[in-house]
Amino acid sequence: MLNIHISRYVALHRSLGRKFSEQERMLRLYAAYAEEFGDRHIQVQRIYDWCHTASSQNVARRRFDTVRNFSRFIQADDPVYEVPPVGVFGRGKRPRPTPTIIEPEQVRAIMTAALDVASQDTISPYTYHYLFGLLAATGLRISEALALQCNDLVEDGLIVRNGKFGKQRLITLQPSTRRALEAYLATRARLGATGNDLFVTIRGRAPHKVRAHVVFVRLARQLGYRGPTGTAGMRLHDLRHTFAVRSLESCPRDREAIAHHMAGLSVYLGHASVANTYWYLEATPVLLRDIAVASEELYRGEAA
């Protein structure tokens, strides 16, 4: 019985574009454990017992959260299924860090410094220079940018084939961004760099995303934009944050315009839900201040 409901639950999530393989594996393991005791329905104590057999606290928490989410789903159809209280095995996710907004002159300085990453007669410094520029100009995830192929640059923009949850999308490019990518391709040809990946190192393959993160942080520290090792500060992903925040800052203060802008930005950024885009409103002090001011003006207008 449990496995039938699990199949339905997994199919639902996969219809939304999620792989859901790890969650399915855990749910099948729980079902096998519960069925050894003859359970036909989810029981809270059985969930606790199963989670206590985990090899670590982190594994126990993941097990608990996965089965609890499933139990909430199935209880909507049949109240006989029990749902445990939230957080019994701890909170797994830390709050998302407040984004660091990178100023245009800082982006330019990092891009310039990237040209000194390696010898000028190799493609690598140009790769990081143009890679960081593309991230700043489009808000792409680093994984998406590094998965780009040369033929993904088309007349209408860039085809992002390796988006989150396996989604594909087309993003438009500003003329200056297109010219920059064409200049990079010309530099690749001049230096004899090969490979199908758009951004390549001397080995003809895209750099690993960890390497891109390391290069960016090192340059940020070199320029004084980030503190010493072990301290928090500007990250490569903040280029995406900055793109989103600047886009929202430019939106007219009109409720309908904001709603349309948020929906469009959510699609452009490849968010699975528009709620992920709205996070930038509450995570960014300047936007939060603007929201407070607009709300106060609205209240005063209605009170009058």
mmCIF file of C-alpha atoms in Angstrom:
data_model
loop_
_atom_site.group_PDB
_atom_site.id
_atom_site.type_symbol
_atom_site.label_atom_id
_atom_site.label_comp_id
_atom_site.label_asym_id
_atom_site.label_seq_id
_atom_site.Cartn_x
_atom_site.Cartn_y
_atom_site.Cartn_z
ATOM 1 C CA MET A 1 0.000 0.000 0.000
ATOM 2 C CA LEU A 2 2.738 2.472 0.944
ATOM 3 C CA ASN A 3 4.654 1.841 -2.282
ATOM 4 C CA ILE A 4 1.565 2.595 -4.377
ATOM 5 C CA HIS A 5 1.220 5.997 -2.720
ATOM 6 C CA ILE A 6 4.964 6.599 -3.046
ATOM 7 C CA SER A 7 4.771 5.965 -6.789
ATOM 8 C CA ARG A 8 1.952 8.494 -7.087
ATOM 9 C CA TYR A 9 3.852 11.033 -4.974
ATOM 10 C CA VAL A 10 7.063 10.626 -6.973
ATOM 11 C CA ALA A 11 5.199 10.867 -10.302
ATOM 12 C CA LEU A 12 3.661 14.149 -9.188
ATOM 13 C CA HIS A 13 7.037 15.692 -8.377
ATOM 14 C CA ARG A 14 8.605 14.457 -11.602
ATOM 15 C CA SER A 15 5.749 15.960 -13.575
ATOM 16 C CA LEU A 16 6.908 19.292 -12.119
ATOM 17 C CA GLY A 17 10.396 18.777 -13.569
ATOM 18 C CA ARG A 18 12.173 17.399 -10.493
ATOM 19 C CA LYS A 19 14.425 14.328 -10.632
ATOM 20 C CA PHE A 20 13.354 13.262 -7.130
ATOM 21 C CA SER A 21 15.590 10.179 -7.209
ATOM 22 C CA GLU A 22 17.120 10.541 -3.733
ATOM 23 C CA GLN A 23 13.726 11.221 -2.176
ATOM 24 C CA GLU A 24 12.234 8.156 -3.874
ATOM 25 C CA ARG A 25 15.122 6.001 -2.638
ATOM 26 C CA MET A 26 14.563 7.126 0.958
ATOM 27 C CA LEU A 27 10.808 6.625 0.769
ATOM 28 C CA ARG A 28 11.222 3.092 -0.612
ATOM 29 C CA LEU A 29 13.628 2.299 2.240
ATOM 30 C CA TYR A 30 11.119 3.576 4.771
ATOM 31 C CA ALA A 31 8.314 1.559 3.170
ATOM 32 C CA ALA A 32 10.427 -1.613 3.341
ATOM 33 C CA TYR A 33 11.213 -0.930 7.005
ATOM 34 C CA ALA A 34 7.580 -0.212 7.913
ATOM 35 C CA GLU A 35 6.225 -3.219 6.043
ATOM 36 C CA GLU A 36 8.503 -5.509 8.047
ATOM 37 C CA PHE A 37 6.275 -4.597 11.000
ATOM 38 C CA GLY A 38 3.098 -5.078 8.969
ATOM 39 C CA ASP A 39 2.315 -1.344 8.769
ATOM 40 C CA ARG A 40 -0.305 -0.390 6.200
ATOM 41 C CA HIS A 41 -0.262 3.285 7.135
ATOM 42 C CA ILE A 42 2.341 5.779 8.247
ATOM 43 C CA GLN A 43 2.906 5.808 12.001
ATOM 44 C CA VAL A 44 4.843 8.562 13.748
ATOM 45 C CA GLN A 45 6.695 6.230 16.098
ATOM 46 C CA ARG A 46 7.780 4.051 13.185
ATOM 47 C CA ILE A 47 9.257 7.129 11.474
ATOM 48 C CA TYR A 48 11.196 7.962 14.646
ATOM 49 C CA ASP A 49 12.494 4.404 14.964
ATOM 50 C CA TRP A 50 13.605 4.315 11.327
ATOM 51 C CA CYS A 51 15.355 7.670 11.548
ATOM 52 C CA HIS A 52 17.218 6.530 14.667
ATOM 53 C CA THR A 53 18.834 3.762 12.598
ATOM 54 C CA ALA A 54 20.552 6.372 10.385
ATOM 55 C CA SER A 55 24.324 6.609 10.283
ATOM 56 C CA SER A 56 24.426 10.295 11.266
ATOM 57 C CA GLN A 57 22.296 13.186 12.476
ATOM 58 C CA ASN A 58 22.267 14.712 8.993
ATOM 59 C CA VAL A 59 21.028 11.492 7.414
ATOM 60 C CA ALA A 60 18.384 11.132 10.115
ATOM 61 C CA ARG A 61 17.172 14.669 9.482
ATOM 62 C CA ARG A 62 16.963 14.110 5.726
ATOM 63 C CA ARG A 63 15.060 10.879 6.274
ATOM 64 C CA PHE A 64 12.657 12.566 8.664
ATOM 65 C CA ASP A 65 11.999 15.585 6.425
ATOM 66 C CA THR A 66 11.449 13.370 3.368
ATOM 67 C CA VAL A 67 8.972 11.029 5.053
ATOM 68 C CA ARG A 68 7.200 13.891 6.843
ATOM 69 C CA ASN A 69 6.612 15.701 3.538
ATOM 70 C CA PHE A 70 5.238 12.496 2.058
ATOM 71 C CA SER A 71 2.989 11.890 5.068
ATOM 72 C CA ARG A 72 1.519 15.385 4.751
ATOM 73 C CA PHE A 73 0.750 14.666 1.104
ATOM 74 C CA ILE A 74 -0.960 11.348 1.743
ATOM 75 C CA GLN A 75 -2.875 12.532 4.836
ATOM 76 C CA ALA A 76 -4.770 14.963 2.612
ATOM 77 C CA ASP A 77 -6.447 11.901 1.068
ATOM 78 C CA ASP A 78 -6.714 9.734 4.162
ATOM 79 C CA PRO A 79 -6.512 11.140 7.726
ATOM 80 C CA VAL A 80 -5.517 7.733 9.112
ATOM 81 C CA TYR A 81 -1.945 8.491 8.008
ATOM 82 C CA GLU A 82 -0.062 10.186 10.841
ATOM 83 C CA VAL A 83 2.129 13.273 10.397
ATOM 84 C CA PRO A 84 4.966 13.959 12.876
ATOM 85 C CA PRO A 85 5.634 17.490 14.150
ATOM 86 C CA VAL A 86 8.183 19.567 12.272
ATOM 87 C CA GLY A 87 11.841 19.803 13.311
ATOM 88 C CA VAL A 88 12.066 16.711 15.537
ATOM 89 C CA PHE A 89 15.508 15.861 14.136
ATOM 90 C CA GLY A 90 16.638 19.476 13.791
ATOM 91 C CA ARG A 91 16.514 22.116 11.111
ATOM 92 C CA GLY A 92 18.564 21.183 8.074
ATOM 93 C CA LYS A 93 18.665 24.375 6.083
ATOM 94 C CA ARG A 94 20.445 27.479 7.269
ATOM 95 C CA PRO A 95 18.866 30.832 6.406
ATOM 96 C CA ARG A 96 19.887 32.030 2.974
ATOM 97 C CA PRO A 97 22.690 34.604 3.287
ATOM 98 C CA THR A 98 21.908 38.221 2.540
ATOM 99 C CA PRO A 99 23.267 38.914 -0.953
ATOM 100 C CA THR A 100 26.247 41.179 -1.416
ATOM 101 C CA ILE A 101 25.411 43.734 -4.076
ATOM 102 C CA ILE A 102 28.420 44.260 -6.335
ATOM 103 C CA GLU A 103 28.904 47.723 -7.758
ATOM 104 C CA PRO A 104 29.534 48.126 -11.531
ATOM 105 C CA GLU A 105 33.064 49.425 -10.965
ATOM 106 C CA GLN A 106 33.820 46.369 -8.813
ATOM 107 C CA VAL A 107 32.631 44.041 -11.551
ATOM 108 C CA ARG A 108 34.846 45.844 -14.054
ATOM 109 C CA ALA A 109 37.835 45.655 -11.691
ATOM 110 C CA ILE A 110 37.383 41.910 -11.169
ATOM 111 C CA MET A 111 37.042 41.331 -14.907
ATOM 112 C CA THR A 112 40.224 43.330 -15.544
ATOM 113 C CA ALA A 113 42.104 41.460 -12.831
ATOM 114 C CA ALA A 114 40.984 38.157 -14.360
ATOM 115 C CA LEU A 115 43.093 38.947 -17.424
ATOM 116 C CA ASP A 116 46.183 38.387 -15.256
ATOM 117 C CA VAL A 117 45.066 34.962 -13.981
ATOM 118 C CA ALA A 118 47.502 33.142 -16.270
ATOM 119 C CA SER A 119 49.894 33.770 -19.134
ATOM 120 C CA GLN A 120 48.513 36.148 -21.754
ATOM 121 C CA ASP A 121 49.149 33.656 -24.534
ATOM 122 C CA THR A 122 46.603 31.161 -23.161
ATOM 123 C CA ILE A 123 42.822 31.257 -23.271
ATOM 124 C CA SER A 124 42.252 30.946 -19.498
ATOM 125 C CA PRO A 125 42.480 34.645 -18.494
ATOM 126 C CA TYR A 126 40.067 35.594 -21.274
ATOM 127 C CA THR A 127 37.738 32.781 -20.232
ATOM 128 C CA TYR A 128 37.409 34.085 -16.679
ATOM 129 C CA HIS A 129 37.197 37.691 -17.887
ATOM 130 C CA TYR A 130 34.261 36.986 -20.203
ATOM 131 C CA LEU A 131 32.691 34.362 -17.926
ATOM 132 C CA PHE A 132 32.408 36.810 -15.029
ATOM 133 C CA GLY A 133 31.108 39.455 -17.417
ATOM 134 C CA LEU A 134 28.388 37.145 -18.747
ATOM 135 C CA LEU A 135 27.276 36.208 -15.215
ATOM 136 C CA ALA A 136 26.999 39.886 -14.300
ATOM 137 C CA ALA A 137 25.123 40.792 -17.499
ATOM 138 C CA THR A 138 22.621 37.903 -17.493
ATOM 139 C CA GLY A 139 22.282 36.554 -13.946
ATOM 140 C CA LEU A 140 23.025 33.007 -15.096
ATOM 141 C CA ARG A 141 23.972 30.367 -12.549
ATOM 142 C CA ILE A 142 27.640 29.389 -12.806
ATOM 143 C CA SER A 143 26.625 25.793 -13.641
ATOM 144 C CA GLU A 144 24.453 27.059 -16.492
ATOM 145 C CA ALA A 145 27.198 29.270 -17.912
ATOM 146 C CA LEU A 146 29.821 26.515 -17.798
ATOM 147 C CA ALA A 147 27.434 24.073 -19.518
ATOM 148 C CA LEU A 148 26.977 26.389 -22.514
ATOM 149 C CA GLN A 149 28.145 25.096 -25.875
ATOM 150 C CA CYS A 150 29.430 27.241 -28.745
ATOM 151 C CA ASN A 151 26.285 26.597 -30.769
ATOM 152 C CA ASP A 152 24.082 27.777 -27.879
ATOM 153 C CA LEU A 153 24.798 31.353 -28.944
ATOM 154 C CA VAL A 154 22.022 31.860 -31.508
ATOM 155 C CA GLU A 155 20.436 34.794 -33.265
ATOM 156 C CA ASP A 156 17.758 35.214 -30.589
ATOM 157 C CA GLY A 157 20.100 34.959 -27.605
ATOM 158 C CA LEU A 158 21.565 32.156 -25.496
ATOM 159 C CA ILE A 159 19.997 28.707 -25.181
ATOM 160 C CA VAL A 160 20.389 27.487 -21.597
ATOM 161 C CA ARG A 161 20.075 23.717 -21.824
ATOM 162 C CA ASN A 162 21.323 22.769 -18.365
ATOM 163 C CA GLY A 163 19.023 24.780 -16.111
ATOM 164 C CA LYS A 164 17.950 23.746 -12.630
ATOM 165 C CA PHE A 165 15.532 20.761 -12.574
ATOM 166 C CA GLY A 166 16.605 20.025 -16.184
ATOM 167 C CA LYS A 167 14.654 22.967 -17.588
ATOM 168 C CA GLN A 168 15.709 24.643 -20.832
ATOM 169 C CA ARG A 169 15.159 28.300 -21.625
ATOM 170 C CA LEU A 170 16.201 31.026 -24.063
ATOM 171 C CA ILE A 171 17.550 34.276 -22.651
ATOM 172 C CA THR A 172 17.853 37.451 -24.672
ATOM 173 C CA LEU A 173 21.135 39.351 -24.780
ATOM 174 C CA GLN A 174 21.947 43.007 -24.836
ATOM 175 C CA PRO A 175 23.893 43.985 -28.011
ATOM 176 C CA SER A 176 26.966 44.768 -25.884
ATOM 177 C CA THR A 177 26.838 41.297 -24.291
ATOM 178 C CA ARG A 178 26.567 39.629 -27.683
ATOM 179 C CA ARG A 179 29.524 41.655 -28.985
ATOM 180 C CA ALA A 180 31.554 40.605 -25.947
ATOM 181 C CA LEU A 181 30.814 36.905 -26.543
ATOM 182 C CA GLU A 182 31.709 37.261 -30.211
ATOM 183 C CA ALA A 183 34.974 38.922 -29.188
ATOM 184 C CA TYR A 184 35.699 35.990 -26.873
ATOM 185 C CA LEU A 185 35.030 33.501 -29.667
ATOM 186 C CA ALA A 186 37.389 35.466 -31.911
ATOM 187 C CA THR A 187 40.058 35.327 -29.180
ATOM 188 C CA ARG A 188 39.529 31.585 -28.856
ATOM 189 C CA ALA A 189 40.096 31.165 -32.584
ATOM 190 C CA ARG A 190 43.177 33.377 -32.524
ATOM 191 C CA LEU A 191 44.739 31.394 -29.677
ATOM 192 C CA GLY A 192 43.784 28.058 -31.222
ATOM 193 C CA ALA A 193 41.594 27.012 -28.285
ATOM 194 C CA THR A 194 39.437 24.000 -29.117
ATOM 195 C CA GLY A 195 36.426 22.234 -27.638
ATOM 196 C CA ASN A 196 32.648 22.428 -27.910
ATOM 197 C CA ASP A 197 32.175 24.133 -24.555
ATOM 198 C CA LEU A 198 31.704 27.872 -24.910
ATOM 199 C CA PHE A 199 34.084 28.701 -22.058
ATOM 200 C CA VAL A 200 37.258 26.626 -22.128
ATOM 201 C CA THR A 201 40.683 26.376 -20.529
ATOM 202 C CA ILE A 202 43.858 25.280 -22.267
ATOM 203 C CA ARG A 203 42.617 21.673 -22.013
ATOM 204 C CA GLY A 204 39.689 22.442 -24.297
ATOM 205 C CA ARG A 205 37.012 21.943 -21.618
ATOM 206 C CA ALA A 206 35.069 24.287 -19.392
ATOM 207 C CA PRO A 207 36.682 24.956 -16.007
ATOM 208 C CA HIS A 208 35.077 23.259 -13.016
ATOM 209 C CA LYS A 209 32.668 25.519 -11.133
ATOM 210 C CA VAL A 210 34.715 25.153 -7.943
ATOM 211 C CA ARG A 211 37.729 26.512 -9.817
ATOM 212 C CA ALA A 212 35.665 29.462 -11.060
ATOM 213 C CA HIS A 213 34.561 30.181 -7.481
ATOM 214 C CA VAL A 214 38.160 30.018 -6.249
ATOM 215 C CA VAL A 215 39.402 32.400 -8.943
ATOM 216 C CA PHE A 216 36.632 34.894 -8.249
ATOM 217 C CA VAL A 217 37.158 34.915 -4.465
ATOM 218 C CA ARG A 218 40.913 35.231 -4.879
ATOM 219 C CA LEU A 219 40.483 38.231 -7.163
ATOM 220 C CA ALA A 220 37.947 39.799 -4.797
ATOM 221 C CA ARG A 221 40.416 39.479 -1.919
ATOM 222 C CA GLN A 222 43.255 40.792 -4.052
ATOM 223 C CA LEU A 223 41.205 43.906 -4.804
ATOM 224 C CA GLY A 224 40.152 44.390 -1.181
ATOM 225 C CA TYR A 225 36.491 43.501 -1.746
ATOM 226 C CA ARG A 226 36.612 40.544 0.627
ATOM 227 C CA GLY A 227 38.396 39.798 3.889
ATOM 228 C CA PRO A 228 41.016 37.099 4.551
ATOM 229 C CA THR A 229 40.421 33.363 4.362
ATOM 230 C CA GLY A 230 37.785 32.215 6.809
ATOM 231 C CA THR A 231 35.706 35.386 6.604
ATOM 232 C CA ALA A 232 32.451 35.842 4.723
ATOM 233 C CA GLY A 233 32.109 38.256 1.858
ATOM 234 C CA MET A 234 31.573 38.704 -1.851
ATOM 235 C CA ARG A 235 30.910 35.442 -3.707
ATOM 236 C CA LEU A 236 30.633 34.460 -7.347
ATOM 237 C CA HIS A 237 26.898 33.804 -6.895
ATOM 238 C CA ASP A 238 26.495 37.451 -5.863
ATOM 239 C CA LEU A 239 26.793 38.376 -9.540
ATOM 240 C CA ARG A 240 23.426 36.635 -10.011
ATOM 241 C CA HIS A 241 22.012 38.290 -6.889
ATOM 242 C CA THR A 242 23.151 41.683 -8.116
ATOM 243 C CA PHE A 243 21.551 41.189 -11.519
ATOM 244 C CA ALA A 244 18.207 40.292 -9.913
ATOM 245 C CA VAL A 245 18.291 43.159 -7.428
ATOM 246 C CA ARG A 246 19.231 45.783 -10.033
ATOM 247 C CA SER A 247 16.421 44.513 -12.223
ATOM 248 C CA LEU A 248 13.917 44.858 -9.387
ATOM 249 C CA GLU A 249 15.213 48.299 -8.440
ATOM 250 C CA SER A 250 14.489 49.514 -11.965
ATOM 251 C CA CYS A 251 10.871 48.335 -11.846
ATOM 252 C CA PRO A 252 8.175 51.078 -11.704
ATOM 253 C CA ARG A 253 6.361 51.465 -8.379
ATOM 254 C CA ASP A 254 3.121 50.136 -9.699
ATOM 255 C CA ARG A 255 1.549 47.014 -8.242
ATOM 256 C CA GLU A 256 0.543 45.533 -11.600
ATOM 257 C CA ALA A 257 3.864 46.422 -13.228
ATOM 258 C CA ILE A 258 5.759 44.815 -10.344
ATOM 259 C CA ALA A 259 3.707 41.614 -10.626
ATOM 260 C CA HIS A 260 4.428 41.350 -14.369
ATOM 261 C CA HIS A 261 8.095 42.191 -13.806
ATOM 262 C CA MET A 262 8.478 39.544 -11.098
ATOM 263 C CA ALA A 263 6.876 36.878 -13.291
ATOM 264 C CA GLY A 264 9.132 37.759 -16.220
ATOM 265 C CA LEU A 265 12.261 37.888 -14.060
ATOM 266 C CA SER A 266 11.399 34.527 -12.508
ATOM 267 C CA VAL A 267 11.260 32.909 -15.970
ATOM 268 C CA TYR A 268 14.443 34.693 -17.097
ATOM 269 C CA LEU A 269 16.379 33.517 -14.033
ATOM 270 C CA GLY A 270 15.037 29.969 -14.385
ATOM 271 C CA HIS A 271 13.410 29.866 -10.948
ATOM 272 C CA ALA A 272 11.166 26.885 -10.246
ATOM 273 C CA SER A 273 8.764 29.179 -8.396
ATOM 274 C CA VAL A 274 8.183 32.917 -8.418
ATOM 275 C CA ALA A 275 8.510 32.725 -4.610
ATOM 276 C CA ASN A 276 12.252 32.288 -5.122
ATOM 277 C CA THR A 277 12.318 35.591 -6.997
ATOM 278 C CA TYR A 278 10.313 37.398 -4.310
ATOM 279 C CA TRP A 279 13.048 36.397 -1.837
ATOM 280 C CA TYR A 280 15.191 39.192 -3.276
ATOM 281 C CA LEU A 281 12.659 41.743 -2.033
ATOM 282 C CA GLU A 282 13.029 40.705 1.598
ATOM 283 C CA ALA A 283 16.740 39.876 1.426
ATOM 284 C CA THR A 284 17.905 43.219 0.064
ATOM 285 C CA PRO A 285 17.876 46.220 2.452
ATOM 286 C CA VAL A 286 17.307 48.867 -0.229
ATOM 287 C CA LEU A 287 14.349 46.981 -1.681
ATOM 288 C CA LEU A 288 12.940 46.266 1.764
ATOM 289 C CA ARG A 289 13.147 49.962 2.581
ATOM 290 C CA ASP A 290 11.367 50.854 -0.657
ATOM 291 C CA ILE A 291 8.629 48.318 0.125
ATOM 292 C CA ALA A 292 8.158 49.837 3.588
ATOM 293 C CA VAL A 293 7.934 53.346 2.156
ATOM 294 C CA ALA A 294 5.470 52.300 -0.558
ATOM 295 C CA SER A 295 3.353 50.420 1.997
ATOM 296 C CA GLU A 296 3.250 53.461 4.285
ATOM 297 C CA GLU A 297 2.237 55.708 1.379
ATOM 298 C CA LEU A 298 -0.506 53.230 0.436
ATOM 299 C CA TYR A 299 -1.741 53.098 4.037
ATOM 300 C CA ARG A 300 -1.849 56.871 4.322
ATOM 301 C CA GLY A 301 -3.706 57.129 1.048
ATOM 302 C CA GLU A 302 -6.323 54.615 2.144
ATOM 303 C CA ALA A 303 -6.619 56.211 5.599
ATOM 304 C CA ALA A 304 -7.279 59.586 4.034
#
